[in-house]
PDB file of C-alpha atoms in Angstrom:
ATOM      1  CA  MET A 313     -75.292 208.902 168.660  1.00  0.00           C
ATOM      2  CA  THR A 314     -78.248 209.088 166.305  1.00  0.00           C
ATOM      3  CA  HIS A 315     -76.047 208.312 163.338  1.00  0.00           C
ATOM      4  CA  HIS A 316     -74.755 205.095 164.947  1.00  0.00           C
ATOM      5  CA  ALA A 317     -78.233 204.061 165.953  1.00  0.00           C
ATOM      6  CA  VAL A 318     -79.363 204.328 162.325  1.00  0.00           C
ATOM      7  CA  SER A 319     -76.314 202.793 160.597  1.00  0.00           C
ATOM      8  CA  ALA A 320     -75.834 199.765 162.846  1.00  0.00           C
ATOM      9  CA  PRO A 321     -79.257 198.162 162.098  1.00  0.00           C
ATOM     10  CA  GLY A 322     -78.580 198.743 158.398  1.00  0.00           C
ATOM     11  CA  HIS A 323     -75.371 196.756 158.629  1.00  0.00           C
ATOM     12  CA  ARG A 324     -77.117 194.007 160.578  1.00  0.00           C
ATOM     13  CA  GLY A 325     -79.915 194.060 158.026  1.00  0.00           C
ATOM     14  CA  LEU A 326     -77.461 193.563 155.155  1.00  0.00           C
ATOM     15  CA  HIS A 327     -75.799 190.669 156.991  1.00  0.00           C
ATOM     16  CA  ALA A 328     -79.193 189.079 157.635  1.00  0.00           C
ATOM     17  CA  TRP A 329     -80.137 189.590 153.966  1.00  0.00           C
ATOM     18  CA  LEU A 330     -76.894 187.906 152.846  1.00  0.00           C
ATOM     19  CA  THR A 331     -77.333 184.947 155.224  1.00  0.00           C
ATOM     20  CA  SER A 332     -81.059 184.379 154.776  1.00  0.00           C
ATOM     21  CA  ASP A 333     -82.248 180.751 154.652  1.00  0.00           C
ATOM     22  CA  SER A 334     -85.216 181.723 152.481  1.00  0.00           C
ATOM     23  CA  PRO A 335     -84.219 184.184 149.730  1.00  0.00           C
ATOM     24  CA  THR A 336     -87.106 186.104 148.164  1.00  0.00           C
ATOM     25  CA  SER A 337     -85.512 186.638 144.748  1.00  0.00           C
ATOM     26  CA  ARG A 338     -83.007 185.060 142.390  1.00  0.00           C
ATOM     27  CA  LEU A 339     -80.621 187.988 142.969  1.00  0.00           C
ATOM     28  CA  GLN A 340     -80.718 187.479 146.729  1.00  0.00           C
ATOM     29  CA  ALA A 341     -80.196 183.726 146.319  1.00  0.00           C
ATOM     30  CA  ARG A 342     -77.088 184.324 144.223  1.00  0.00           C
ATOM     31  CA  CYS A 343     -75.766 186.958 146.633  1.00  0.00           C
ATOM     32  CA  VAL A 344     -76.306 184.577 149.570  1.00  0.00           C
ATOM     33  CA  GLN A 345     -74.452 181.819 147.712  1.00  0.00           C
ATOM     34  CA  VAL A 346     -71.507 184.095 146.881  1.00  0.00           C
ATOM     35  CA  TYR A 347     -71.340 185.544 150.405  1.00  0.00           C
ATOM     36  CA  LEU A 348     -71.435 182.155 152.131  1.00  0.00           C
ATOM     37  CA  GLY A 349     -68.816 180.890 149.695  1.00  0.00           C
ATOM     38  CA  TRP A 350     -66.594 183.865 150.544  1.00  0.00           C
ATOM     39  CA  LEU A 351     -67.005 183.200 154.279  1.00  0.00           C
ATOM     40  CA  GLY A 352     -65.989 179.585 153.734  1.00  0.00           C
ATOM     41  CA  LEU A 353     -62.983 180.673 151.677  1.00  0.00           C
ATOM     42  CA  ALA A 354     -61.935 183.287 154.234  1.00  0.00           C
ATOM     43  CA  ARG A 355     -61.797 180.627 156.970  1.00  0.00           C
ATOM     44  CA  ASN A 356     -59.123 178.748 155.010  1.00  0.00           C
ATOM     45  CA  PRO A 357     -55.704 180.389 155.585  1.00  0.00           C
ATOM     46  CA  LEU A 358     -54.006 178.465 152.752  1.00  0.00           C
ATOM     47  CA  ALA A 359     -56.720 179.539 150.326  1.00  0.00           C
ATOM     48  CA  MET A 360     -56.258 183.153 151.388  1.00  0.00           C
ATOM     49  CA  LEU A 361     -52.506 182.763 150.849  1.00  0.00           C
ATOM     50  CA  GLY A 362     -53.223 181.490 147.338  1.00  0.00           C
ATOM     51  CA  LEU A 363     -55.614 184.386 146.729  1.00  0.00           C
ATOM     52  CA  GLY A 364     -52.903 186.799 147.900  1.00  0.00           C
ATOM     53  CA  ILE A 365     -50.387 185.328 145.433  1.00  0.00           C
ATOM     54  CA  VAL A 366     -52.890 185.615 142.577  1.00  0.00           C
ATOM     55  CA  VAL A 367     -53.709 189.223 143.532  1.00  0.00           C
ATOM     56  CA  VAL A 368     -49.977 190.065 143.591  1.00  0.00           C
ATOM     57  CA  LEU A 369     -49.615 188.519 140.115  1.00  0.00           C
ATOM     58  CA  VAL A 370     -52.502 190.612 138.775  1.00  0.00           C
ATOM     59  CA  LEU A 371     -51.188 193.821 140.366  1.00  0.00           C
ATOM     60  CA  ALA A 372     -47.665 193.135 139.080  1.00  0.00           C
ATOM     61  CA  ALA A 373     -49.048 192.697 135.558  1.00  0.00           C
ATOM     62  CA  ILE A 374     -51.190 195.841 135.726  1.00  0.00           C
ATOM     63  CA  PHE A 375     -48.548 198.109 137.262  1.00  0.00           C
ATOM     64  CA  ALA A 376     -45.481 196.619 135.563  1.00  0.00           C
ATOM     65  CA  PRO A 377     -44.558 199.953 133.866  1.00  0.00           C
ATOM     66  CA  LEU A 378     -44.567 201.675 137.267  1.00  0.00           C
ATOM     67  CA  LEU A 379     -42.839 198.895 139.230  1.00  0.00           C
ATOM     68  CA  ALA A 380     -40.172 197.869 136.711  1.00  0.00           C
ATOM     69  CA  PRO A 381     -36.881 199.683 137.388  1.00  0.00           C
ATOM     70  CA  ALA A 382     -35.726 199.392 133.744  1.00  0.00           C
ATOM     71  CA  ASP A 383     -36.843 198.638 130.213  1.00  0.00           C
ATOM     72  CA  PRO A 384     -37.332 194.840 130.049  1.00  0.00           C
ATOM     73  CA  ILE A 385     -35.799 194.565 126.566  1.00  0.00           C
ATOM     74  CA  ALA A 386     -33.025 197.169 126.924  1.00  0.00           C
ATOM     75  CA  GLN A 387     -29.598 195.505 126.554  1.00  0.00           C
ATOM     76  CA  ASP A 388     -26.331 196.512 128.196  1.00  0.00           C
ATOM     77  CA  LEU A 389     -23.609 194.001 127.354  1.00  0.00           C
ATOM     78  CA  THR A 390     -21.143 195.756 129.646  1.00  0.00           C
ATOM     79  CA  ARG A 391     -23.281 194.699 132.632  1.00  0.00           C
ATOM     80  CA  ARG A 392     -24.284 191.202 131.627  1.00  0.00           C
ATOM     81  CA  LEU A 393     -24.749 188.427 134.218  1.00  0.00           C
ATOM     82  CA  GLN A 394     -24.674 190.773 137.215  1.00  0.00           C
ATOM     83  CA  PRO A 395     -25.580 188.938 140.459  1.00  0.00           C
ATOM     84  CA  PRO A 396     -28.650 189.826 142.553  1.00  0.00           C
ATOM     85  CA  GLY A 397     -28.020 192.923 144.640  1.00  0.00           C
ATOM     86  CA  ALA A 398     -25.571 194.447 142.160  1.00  0.00           C
ATOM     87  CA  PRO A 399     -26.008 198.226 141.665  1.00  0.00           C
ATOM     88  CA  GLY A 400     -29.130 198.736 139.566  1.00  0.00           C
ATOM     89  CA  PHE A 401     -30.078 195.048 139.514  1.00  0.00           C
ATOM     90  CA  VAL A 402     -32.185 193.814 142.442  1.00  0.00           C
ATOM     91  CA  LEU A 403     -32.488 190.292 141.007  1.00  0.00           C
ATOM     92  CA  GLY A 404     -29.430 190.434 138.743  1.00  0.00           C
ATOM     93  CA  SER A 405     -29.121 190.706 134.967  1.00  0.00           C
ATOM     94  CA  ASP A 406     -29.243 188.124 132.185  1.00  0.00           C
ATOM     95  CA  GLU A 407     -26.806 187.216 129.426  1.00  0.00           C
ATOM     96  CA  LEU A 408     -27.662 190.385 127.485  1.00  0.00           C
ATOM     97  CA  GLY A 409     -27.492 192.742 130.459  1.00  0.00           C
ATOM     98  CA  ARG A 410     -31.281 193.042 130.785  1.00  0.00           C
ATOM     99  CA  ASP A 411     -32.796 193.588 134.227  1.00  0.00           C
ATOM    100  CA  ILE A 412     -34.340 190.304 135.420  1.00  0.00           C
ATOM    101  CA  LEU A 413     -36.799 191.989 137.820  1.00  0.00           C
ATOM    102  CA  SER A 414     -38.203 194.124 134.990  1.00  0.00           C
ATOM    103  CA  ARG A 415     -38.509 191.105 132.714  1.00  0.00           C
ATOM    104  CA  LEU A 416     -40.191 189.172 135.524  1.00  0.00           C
ATOM    105  CA  LEU A 417     -42.805 191.904 136.024  1.00  0.00           C
ATOM    106  CA  TYR A 418     -43.543 192.229 132.322  1.00  0.00           C
ATOM    107  CA  GLY A 419     -43.515 188.440 132.045  1.00  0.00           C
ATOM    108  CA  ALA A 420     -46.428 188.411 134.503  1.00  0.00           C
ATOM    109  CA  ARG A 421     -48.412 190.223 131.799  1.00  0.00           C
ATOM    110  CA  VAL A 422     -47.673 187.485 129.283  1.00  0.00           C
ATOM    111  CA  THR A 423     -48.627 184.785 131.813  1.00  0.00           C
ATOM    112  CA  LEU A 424     -51.858 186.556 132.735  1.00  0.00           C
ATOM    113  CA  TYR A 425     -52.651 187.135 129.052  1.00  0.00           C
ATOM    114  CA  VAL A 426     -52.322 183.423 128.293  1.00  0.00           C
ATOM    115  CA  VAL A 427     -54.336 182.409 131.365  1.00  0.00           C
ATOM    116  CA  ALA A 428     -57.121 184.928 130.678  1.00  0.00           C
ATOM    117  CA  LEU A 429     -57.564 183.924 127.038  1.00  0.00           C
ATOM    118  CA  VAL A 430     -57.590 180.217 127.861  1.00  0.00           C
ATOM    119  CA  VAL A 431     -60.096 180.779 130.693  1.00  0.00           C
ATOM    120  CA  VAL A 432     -62.597 182.595 128.474  1.00  0.00           C
ATOM    121  CA  THR A 433     -62.414 179.956 125.730  1.00  0.00           C
ATOM    122  CA  ALA A 434     -61.725 176.404 126.939  1.00  0.00           C
ATOM    123  CA  PRO A 435     -64.157 176.216 129.910  1.00  0.00           C
ATOM    124  CA  VAL A 436     -66.955 177.840 127.902  1.00  0.00           C
ATOM    125  CA  PHE A 437     -66.526 175.388 125.022  1.00  0.00           C
ATOM    126  CA  GLY A 438     -66.268 172.451 127.431  1.00  0.00           C
ATOM    127  CA  LEU A 439     -69.371 173.617 129.325  1.00  0.00           C
ATOM    128  CA  ILE A 440     -71.397 173.787 126.095  1.00  0.00           C
ATOM    129  CA  ILE A 441     -70.231 170.353 124.897  1.00  0.00           C
ATOM    130  CA  GLY A 442     -70.813 168.714 128.295  1.00  0.00           C
ATOM    131  CA  THR A 443     -74.260 170.154 128.995  1.00  0.00           C
ATOM    132  CA  VAL A 444     -75.535 169.414 125.480  1.00  0.00           C
ATOM    133  CA  ALA A 445     -74.214 165.846 125.651  1.00  0.00           C
ATOM    134  CA  GLY A 446     -75.628 165.250 129.125  1.00  0.00           C
ATOM    135  CA  TYR A 447     -79.064 166.728 128.421  1.00  0.00           C
ATOM    136  CA  ALA A 448     -79.568 165.314 124.927  1.00  0.00           C
ATOM    137  CA  GLY A 449     -78.270 161.810 125.664  1.00  0.00           C
ATOM    138  CA  GLY A 450     -78.460 159.092 123.022  1.00  0.00           C
ATOM    139  CA  TRP A 451     -76.299 159.316 119.927  1.00  0.00           C
ATOM    140  CA  VAL A 452     -75.512 163.008 120.578  1.00  0.00           C
ATOM    141  CA  ASP A 453     -73.972 162.093 123.925  1.00  0.00           C
ATOM    142  CA  THR A 454     -72.044 159.197 122.399  1.00  0.00           C
ATOM    143  CA  VAL A 455     -70.595 161.237 119.537  1.00  0.00           C
ATOM    144  CA  LEU A 456     -69.603 164.238 121.683  1.00  0.00           C
ATOM    145  CA  MET A 457     -68.045 162.113 124.436  1.00  0.00           C
ATOM    146  CA  ARG A 458     -66.040 159.980 121.993  1.00  0.00           C
ATOM    147  CA  PHE A 459     -64.794 163.220 120.431  1.00  0.00           C
ATOM    148  CA  THR A 460     -63.814 164.358 123.930  1.00  0.00           C
ATOM    149  CA  ASP A 461     -62.065 161.047 124.652  1.00  0.00           C
ATOM    150  CA  VAL A 462     -59.850 161.509 121.585  1.00  0.00           C
ATOM    151  CA  PHE A 463     -58.463 164.744 123.078  1.00  0.00           C
ATOM    152  CA  LEU A 464     -58.152 163.198 126.551  1.00  0.00           C
ATOM    153  CA  ALA A 465     -56.077 160.335 125.136  1.00  0.00           C
ATOM    154  CA  PHE A 466     -53.081 162.631 124.537  1.00  0.00           C
ATOM    155  CA  PRO A 467     -51.015 164.409 127.209  1.00  0.00           C
ATOM    156  CA  ARG A 468     -51.798 168.117 127.143  1.00  0.00           C
ATOM    157  CA  LEU A 469     -48.254 169.315 126.444  1.00  0.00           C
ATOM    158  CA  VAL A 470     -47.705 166.765 123.660  1.00  0.00           C
ATOM    159  CA  LEU A 471     -50.980 167.746 121.976  1.00  0.00           C
ATOM    160  CA  ALA A 472     -50.191 171.453 122.403  1.00  0.00           C
ATOM    161  CA  LEU A 473     -46.782 170.874 120.813  1.00  0.00           C
ATOM    162  CA  ALA A 474     -48.453 169.201 117.848  1.00  0.00           C
ATOM    163  CA  PHE A 475     -50.867 172.119 117.379  1.00  0.00           C
ATOM    164  CA  VAL A 476     -48.144 174.757 117.692  1.00  0.00           C
ATOM    165  CA  ALA A 477     -45.902 172.837 115.304  1.00  0.00           C
ATOM    166  CA  ALA A 478     -48.754 172.891 112.776  1.00  0.00           C
ATOM    167  CA  LEU A 479     -49.785 176.514 113.387  1.00  0.00           C
ATOM    168  CA  GLY A 480     -46.315 178.001 113.873  1.00  0.00           C
ATOM    169  CA  PRO A 481     -44.604 179.538 116.919  1.00  0.00           C
ATOM    170  CA  GLY A 482     -46.030 182.624 118.610  1.00  0.00           C
ATOM    171  CA  ILE A 483     -47.987 183.659 121.664  1.00  0.00           C
ATOM    172  CA  GLY A 484     -51.332 183.676 119.824  1.00  0.00           C
ATOM    173  CA  ASN A 485     -50.879 180.176 118.463  1.00  0.00           C
ATOM    174  CA  ALA A 486     -49.663 178.981 121.873  1.00  0.00           C
ATOM    175  CA  VAL A 487     -52.868 180.285 123.496  1.00  0.00           C
ATOM    176  CA  LEU A 488     -54.964 178.596 120.782  1.00  0.00           C
ATOM    177  CA  ALA A 489     -53.094 175.317 121.237  1.00  0.00           C
ATOM    178  CA  ILE A 490     -53.512 175.366 125.024  1.00  0.00           C
ATOM    179  CA  ALA A 491     -57.225 176.195 124.709  1.00  0.00           C
ATOM    180  CA  LEU A 492     -57.740 173.350 122.224  1.00  0.00           C
ATOM    181  CA  THR A 493     -56.155 170.893 124.663  1.00  0.00           C
ATOM    182  CA  SER A 494     -57.768 172.209 127.883  1.00  0.00           C
ATOM    183  CA  TRP A 495     -61.521 171.902 127.246  1.00  0.00           C
ATOM    184  CA  PRO A 496     -62.143 168.110 127.604  1.00  0.00           C
ATOM    185  CA  PRO A 497     -62.061 167.961 131.463  1.00  0.00           C
ATOM    186  CA  TYR A 498     -64.692 170.723 131.626  1.00  0.00           C
ATOM    187  CA  ALA A 499     -66.886 168.812 129.206  1.00  0.00           C
ATOM    188  CA  ARG A 500     -66.695 165.693 131.385  1.00  0.00           C
ATOM    189  CA  ILE A 501     -67.532 167.643 134.548  1.00  0.00           C
ATOM    190  CA  ALA A 502     -70.441 169.480 132.890  1.00  0.00           C
ATOM    191  CA  ARG A 503     -71.838 166.231 131.495  1.00  0.00           C
ATOM    192  CA  ALA A 504     -71.691 164.522 134.895  1.00  0.00           C
ATOM    193  CA  GLU A 505     -73.459 167.476 136.545  1.00  0.00           C
ATOM    194  CA  THR A 506     -76.087 167.596 133.778  1.00  0.00           C
ATOM    195  CA  LEU A 507     -76.879 163.896 134.122  1.00  0.00           C
ATOM    196  CA  THR A 508     -77.799 164.455 137.788  1.00  0.00           C
ATOM    197  CA  ILE A 509     -79.749 167.651 137.061  1.00  0.00           C
ATOM    198  CA  ARG A 510     -81.795 166.730 133.987  1.00  0.00           C
ATOM    199  CA  ASN A 511     -84.079 164.314 135.868  1.00  0.00           C
ATOM    200  CA  SER A 512     -84.737 166.718 138.745  1.00  0.00           C
ATOM    201  CA  ASP A 513     -88.305 167.689 139.602  1.00  0.00           C
ATOM    202  CA  PHE A 514     -87.737 171.369 138.846  1.00  0.00           C
ATOM    203  CA  ILE A 515     -86.437 170.560 135.355  1.00  0.00           C
ATOM    204  CA  ALA A 516     -89.533 168.425 134.745  1.00  0.00           C
ATOM    205  CA  ALA A 517     -91.719 171.331 135.905  1.00  0.00           C
ATOM    206  CA  ILE A 518     -89.923 173.758 133.568  1.00  0.00           C
ATOM    207  CA  ARG A 519     -90.314 171.286 130.712  1.00  0.00           C
ATOM    208  CA  LEU A 520     -94.063 171.003 131.400  1.00  0.00           C
ATOM    209  CA  GLN A 521     -94.340 174.785 131.188  1.00  0.00           C
ATOM    210  CA  GLY A 522     -93.260 174.515 127.561  1.00  0.00           C
ATOM    211  CA  ALA A 523     -89.607 175.606 127.842  1.00  0.00           C
ATOM    212  CA  SER A 524     -87.443 174.514 124.910  1.00  0.00           C
ATOM    213  CA  PRO A 525     -84.395 172.261 125.487  1.00  0.00           C
ATOM    214  CA  LEU A 526     -82.114 175.163 124.511  1.00  0.00           C
ATOM    215  CA  ARG A 527     -83.701 177.446 127.111  1.00  0.00           C
ATOM    216  CA  ILE A 528     -83.488 174.742 129.784  1.00  0.00           C
ATOM    217  CA  VAL A 529     -79.811 174.063 129.073  1.00  0.00           C
ATOM    218  CA  ILE A 530     -78.755 177.723 128.911  1.00  0.00           C
ATOM    219  CA  GLY A 531     -81.035 179.131 131.609  1.00  0.00           C
ATOM    220  CA  HIS A 532     -81.083 176.361 134.191  1.00  0.00           C
ATOM    221  CA  VAL A 533     -78.550 173.575 133.605  1.00  0.00           C
ATOM    222  CA  MET A 534     -75.464 175.651 132.771  1.00  0.00           C
ATOM    223  CA  PRO A 535     -75.747 177.978 135.812  1.00  0.00           C
ATOM    224  CA  LEU A 536     -75.847 174.940 138.118  1.00  0.00           C
ATOM    225  CA  CYS A 537     -72.667 173.565 136.530  1.00  0.00           C
ATOM    226  CA  ILE A 538     -70.702 176.815 136.825  1.00  0.00           C
ATOM    227  CA  SER A 539     -69.471 176.363 140.418  1.00  0.00           C
ATOM    228  CA  SER A 540     -67.853 173.005 139.599  1.00  0.00           C
ATOM    229  CA  VAL A 541     -66.327 174.465 136.439  1.00  0.00           C
ATOM    230  CA  ILE A 542     -64.914 177.458 138.364  1.00  0.00           C
ATOM    231  CA  VAL A 543     -63.207 175.131 140.840  1.00  0.00           C
ATOM    232  CA  ARG A 544     -61.748 173.071 138.003  1.00  0.00           C
ATOM    233  CA  VAL A 545     -60.581 176.217 136.175  1.00  0.00           C
ATOM    234  CA  THR A 546     -58.708 177.442 139.255  1.00  0.00           C
ATOM    235  CA  LEU A 547     -57.065 174.069 139.799  1.00  0.00           C
ATOM    236  CA  ASP A 548     -56.124 173.902 136.099  1.00  0.00           C
ATOM    237  CA  MET A 549     -54.375 177.295 136.151  1.00  0.00           C
ATOM    238  CA  ALA A 550     -51.102 175.747 137.274  1.00  0.00           C
ATOM    239  CA  GLY A 551     -51.220 173.280 134.378  1.00  0.00           C
ATOM    240  CA  ILE A 552     -52.015 176.066 131.912  1.00  0.00           C
ATOM    241  CA  ILE A 553     -49.111 178.182 133.204  1.00  0.00           C
ATOM    242  CA  LEU A 554     -46.726 175.204 133.057  1.00  0.00           C
ATOM    243  CA  THR A 555     -47.851 174.323 129.529  1.00  0.00           C
ATOM    244  CA  ALA A 556     -47.343 177.921 128.394  1.00  0.00           C
ATOM    245  CA  ALA A 557     -43.930 177.974 130.076  1.00  0.00           C
ATOM    246  CA  GLY A 558     -43.055 174.644 128.439  1.00  0.00           C
ATOM    247  CA  LEU A 559     -43.922 176.004 124.998  1.00  0.00           C
ATOM    248  CA  GLY A 560     -41.896 179.144 125.750  1.00  0.00           C
ATOM    249  CA  PHE A 561     -38.982 177.006 126.955  1.00  0.00           C
ATOM    250  CA  LEU A 562     -38.987 175.133 123.648  1.00  0.00           C
ATOM    251  CA  GLY A 563     -39.140 178.383 121.675  1.00  0.00           C
ATOM    252  CA  LEU A 564     -42.726 177.792 120.469  1.00  0.00           C
ATOM    253  CA  GLY A 565     -44.503 180.324 122.692  1.00  0.00           C
ATOM    254  CA  ALA A 566     -43.766 184.015 123.123  1.00  0.00           C
ATOM    255  CA  GLN A 567     -40.937 185.037 120.805  1.00  0.00           C
ATOM    256  CA  PRO A 568     -37.882 187.182 121.739  1.00  0.00           C
ATOM    257  CA  PRO A 569     -37.470 189.835 122.903  1.00  0.00           C
ATOM    258  CA  LEU A 570     -40.877 189.493 124.622  1.00  0.00           C
ATOM    259  CA  PRO A 571     -40.215 188.585 128.281  1.00  0.00           C
ATOM    260  CA  GLU A 572     -41.791 185.218 129.054  1.00  0.00           C
ATOM    261  CA  TRP A 573     -40.883 183.103 132.076  1.00  0.00           C
ATOM    262  CA  GLY A 574     -40.426 179.815 130.191  1.00  0.00           C
ATOM    263  CA  ALA A 575     -38.204 181.466 127.578  1.00  0.00           C
ATOM    264  CA  MET A 576     -36.182 183.130 130.363  1.00  0.00           C
ATOM    265  CA  ILE A 577     -35.499 179.705 131.881  1.00  0.00           C
ATOM    266  CA  SER A 578     -34.528 178.359 128.463  1.00  0.00           C
ATOM    267  CA  THR A 579     -31.916 181.050 127.837  1.00  0.00           C
ATOM    268  CA  GLY A 580     -30.652 180.870 131.422  1.00  0.00           C
ATOM    269  CA  ARG A 581     -30.131 177.113 131.611  1.00  0.00           C
ATOM    270  CA  GLN A 582     -26.690 177.362 130.007  1.00  0.00           C
ATOM    271  CA  PHE A 583     -25.570 179.551 132.930  1.00  0.00           C
ATOM    272  CA  ILE A 584     -27.219 177.477 135.672  1.00  0.00           C
ATOM    273  CA  LEU A 585     -23.985 176.370 137.338  1.00  0.00           C
ATOM    274  CA  ASP A 586     -22.215 179.741 137.607  1.00  0.00           C
ATOM    275  CA  GLN A 587     -24.980 182.344 137.212  1.00  0.00           C
ATOM    276  CA  TRP A 588     -27.839 180.423 138.803  1.00  0.00           C
ATOM    277  CA  TRP A 589     -30.165 183.418 139.173  1.00  0.00           C
ATOM    278  CA  VAL A 590     -30.793 183.786 135.414  1.00  0.00           C
ATOM    279  CA  ALA A 591     -32.889 180.596 135.290  1.00  0.00           C
ATOM    280  CA  THR A 592     -33.781 180.212 138.972  1.00  0.00           C
ATOM    281  CA  VAL A 593     -35.672 183.505 139.421  1.00  0.00           C
ATOM    282  CA  PRO A 594     -38.251 182.895 136.647  1.00  0.00           C
ATOM    283  CA  GLY A 595     -38.478 179.269 137.770  1.00  0.00           C
ATOM    284  CA  LEU A 596     -39.377 180.409 141.288  1.00  0.00           C
ATOM    285  CA  ALA A 597     -41.954 182.789 139.800  1.00  0.00           C
ATOM    286  CA  ILE A 598     -43.637 179.919 137.929  1.00  0.00           C
ATOM    287  CA  PHE A 599     -43.537 177.749 141.059  1.00  0.00           C
ATOM    288  CA  THR A 600     -45.012 180.466 143.284  1.00  0.00           C
ATOM    289  CA  VAL A 601     -47.845 181.395 140.916  1.00  0.00           C
ATOM    290  CA  SER A 602     -48.707 177.725 140.281  1.00  0.00           C
ATOM    291  CA  LEU A 603     -48.766 177.097 144.037  1.00  0.00           C
ATOM    292  CA  GLY A 604     -51.008 180.128 144.549  1.00  0.00           C
ATOM    293  CA  PHE A 605     -53.576 178.916 142.010  1.00  0.00           C
ATOM    294  CA  ASN A 606     -53.513 175.393 143.475  1.00  0.00           C
ATOM    295  CA  LEU A 607     -54.095 176.669 147.025  1.00  0.00           C
ATOM    296  CA  LEU A 608     -56.893 178.946 145.826  1.00  0.00           C
ATOM    297  CA  GLY A 609     -58.465 176.104 143.836  1.00  0.00           C
ATOM    298  CA  ASP A 610     -58.430 173.786 146.854  1.00  0.00           C
ATOM    299  CA  GLY A 611     -60.065 176.503 148.945  1.00  0.00           C
ATOM    300  CA  LEU A 612     -62.729 177.185 146.318  1.00  0.00           C
ATOM    301  CA  ARG A 613     -63.499 173.488 146.072  1.00  0.00           C
ATOM    302  CA  ASP A 614     -64.058 173.302 149.821  1.00  0.00           C
ATOM    303  CA  ALA A 615     -66.169 176.485 149.800  1.00  0.00           C
ATOM    304  CA  LEU A 616     -68.296 175.864 146.694  1.00  0.00           C
ATOM    305  CA  ASP A 617     -68.661 172.094 146.512  1.00  0.00           C
ATOM    306  CA  PRO A 618     -71.224 170.841 149.065  1.00  0.00           C
ATOM    307  CA  ARG A 619     -70.012 167.259 148.524  1.00  0.00           C
ATOM    308  CA  SER A 620     -66.447 168.038 149.659  1.00  0.00           C
ATOM    309  CA  GLY A 621     -67.284 167.049 153.217  1.00  0.00           C
ATOM    310  CA  ARG A 622     -66.945 170.509 154.675  1.00  0.00           C
TER     311      ARG A 622
END
């Protein structure tokens, strides 16, 4: 009885602390923002479905060695093109007798690897370019935005193909090519946010206190742009995955025998009429993961963007 009487107010106190209208510290303000954003996301069933798909992808990538029933590159030509449900093959086998389920699970690692590397490079570079252009203005803004427009003028896949053709095929070069073609939208978003922030009263007050432009941009402007960038990153995941799969399909991404979903579709397309599962299963994986990121991105936009009309 005593224990419940003590613990219950503590729980209520934490809830009140996380929902306070007047935070007393920067840490509390950030915690309140994250908590309220989570509550908004949790009220959206489609967003939670998308989050579930993304979590399954991450878990499949992490635990692929435990979940995969076979070696993803082990060949058995005596059991090639086995249909789904055949003994030892839940999702069938490919043209070299390799287990498709195992290759799908290990392919999740390749997909997550590409996504993670692009996420930690392209948005950061775009955020720096956009905030510097928006805060500096003048000729700096003009030069940086015209440079951005050059990259925006080309379709992402076409530009990525050009970079990979110049750098050579391989997963590392594919990631670099995708990152080089993915940053311009983040720069445009960050610049638009910075243009509305730089004339705010609190920025003027910080400037009067003697803060340098670099400190203002890094310490105050960039953090305010992050929520919009996060939403854009999540919505761009599907495009990144499709671009990586497109490069793999053309033989310019991950190289054999590394299991990659786009390459699996490429090798399976010649069997599409009779052994449909070879190309269809990885295609469904790409579709499902892309849908999950899109649903999650829509939910994050509604939860984090106060102008979304929520």
